Amino acid sequence: PRPGSPIEVVEFFSYACIYCKNFDPVIEDWAAEQADDVVFRRAPANFSPQYALLARAYYTLEHTGLLEQHHERLFRAIHESGRQFLRPSDLADWVDGRGISADEFLRQFDSPDVRDAMRQADRDQLAFQISATPQLVVAGKYVVSMDGGQRRALEVVDYLIASERNAATADTAATN
């Protein structure tokens, strides 16, 4: 890592995953407490047609600037209201009139930007060998599972962030 360059933490998740829903407020609180050199982002996993549909919904909402408005709402619709999204039109109807029309949502859902984001997420999922959700990737090189629980996973992430900072500091000292 270069001194001053951000340390990225990526959460691979799915709206279909109840563990991801339960982890969401925890990771949100954790991310809000991070120093400026830590960047947090999500990457929706694509293990099945349902996961793929919801991943595209994520990127569509992100691309249209509506992710913050609908992120938690989508988790709640699936896990608290039992809503099923089987087709893009189901999602379009669900967001219709809440910042976007159904037609515009479907246009964006099929846009080159959303398709590109899906391809990149698929490459990342393959590269990091993501096989379950949620999982965290730190600094593009460490994959942290939830096997020991949420709190333990975040302790490991904090340790890895500190290690990355120390490595950057050591690299700077070695070159001076």
Short mmCIF file of C-alpha atoms in Angstrom, two decimals, residues 37-108:
data_model
loop_
_atom_site.label_atom_id
_atom_site.label_comp_id
_atom_site.label_asym_id
_atom_site.label_seq_id
_atom_site.Cartn_x
_atom_site.Cartn_y
_atom_site.Cartn_z
CA ASP A 37 -8.03 6.25 4.89
CA VAL A 38 -10.63 3.43 4.88
CA VAL A 39 -13.11 3.18 2.02
CA PHE A 40 -16.10 0.85 2.38
CA ARG A 41 -18.21 -0.40 -0.50
CA ARG A 42 -20.56 -3.24 -1.26
CA ALA A 43 -20.46 -5.75 -4.08
CA PRO A 44 -23.55 -7.87 -4.64
CA ALA A 45 -22.81 -11.57 -5.05
CA ASN A 46 -24.14 -13.48 -8.02
CA PHE A 47 -24.62 -17.15 -7.07
CA SER A 48 -27.99 -17.81 -8.68
CA PRO A 49 -30.58 -16.22 -10.96
CA GLN A 50 -32.27 -14.63 -7.92
CA TYR A 51 -28.97 -13.24 -6.62
CA ALA A 52 -28.17 -11.94 -10.13
CA LEU A 53 -31.53 -10.17 -10.40
CA LEU A 54 -31.01 -8.49 -7.02
CA ALA A 55 -27.39 -7.62 -7.89
CA ARG A 56 -28.61 -5.85 -11.03
CA ALA A 57 -31.19 -4.04 -8.92
CA TYR A 58 -28.38 -2.88 -6.61
CA TYR A 59 -26.34 -1.48 -9.52
CA THR A 60 -29.43 0.07 -11.10
CA LEU A 61 -30.26 1.87 -7.87
CA GLU A 62 -26.63 2.90 -7.44
CA HIS A 63 -26.42 4.18 -11.03
CA THR A 64 -29.62 6.23 -10.64
CA GLY A 65 -28.58 7.70 -7.29
CA LEU A 66 -31.41 5.92 -5.47
CA LEU A 67 -29.41 3.28 -3.60
CA GLU A 68 -29.43 5.04 -0.24
CA GLN A 69 -33.22 5.50 -0.46
CA HIS A 70 -33.92 1.86 -1.31
CA HIS A 71 -31.06 -0.23 0.17
CA GLU A 72 -32.57 -1.01 3.58
CA ARG A 73 -36.09 -0.92 2.11
CA LEU A 74 -35.20 -3.76 -0.27
CA PHE A 75 -33.88 -5.92 2.58
CA ARG A 76 -37.09 -5.26 4.54
CA ALA A 77 -39.36 -6.01 1.57
CA ILE A 78 -37.76 -9.43 1.12
CA HIS A 79 -37.16 -10.52 4.70
CA GLU A 80 -39.91 -8.77 6.67
CA SER A 81 -42.72 -8.49 4.11
CA GLY A 82 -41.98 -11.72 2.23
CA ARG A 83 -41.86 -9.90 -1.10
CA GLN A 84 -40.53 -11.98 -3.98
CA PHE A 85 -38.77 -10.42 -6.93
CA LEU A 86 -38.69 -12.94 -9.75
CA ARG A 87 -38.45 -10.60 -12.76
CA PRO A 88 -37.03 -7.15 -13.46
CA SER A 89 -40.60 -5.88 -13.81
CA ASP A 90 -41.32 -6.91 -10.19
CA LEU A 91 -38.50 -4.63 -9.05
CA ALA A 92 -39.57 -1.86 -11.42
CA ASP A 93 -43.11 -1.94 -10.05
CA TRP A 94 -41.73 -1.90 -6.50
CA VAL A 95 -39.70 1.32 -7.06
CA ASP A 96 -42.21 2.98 -9.42
CA GLY A 97 -43.00 6.48 -8.17
CA ARG A 98 -40.29 6.40 -5.49
CA GLY A 99 -37.69 8.52 -7.22
CA ILE A 100 -37.95 6.75 -10.57
CA SER A 101 -40.59 5.43 -12.94
CA ALA A 102 -40.89 1.71 -13.67
CA ASP A 103 -39.97 2.35 -17.32
CA GLU A 104 -36.85 4.33 -16.43
CA PHE A 105 -35.81 1.70 -13.89
CA LEU A 106 -36.07 -1.01 -16.59
CA ARG A 107 -34.08 1.15 -19.05
CA GLN A 108 -31.31 1.62 -16.49
#
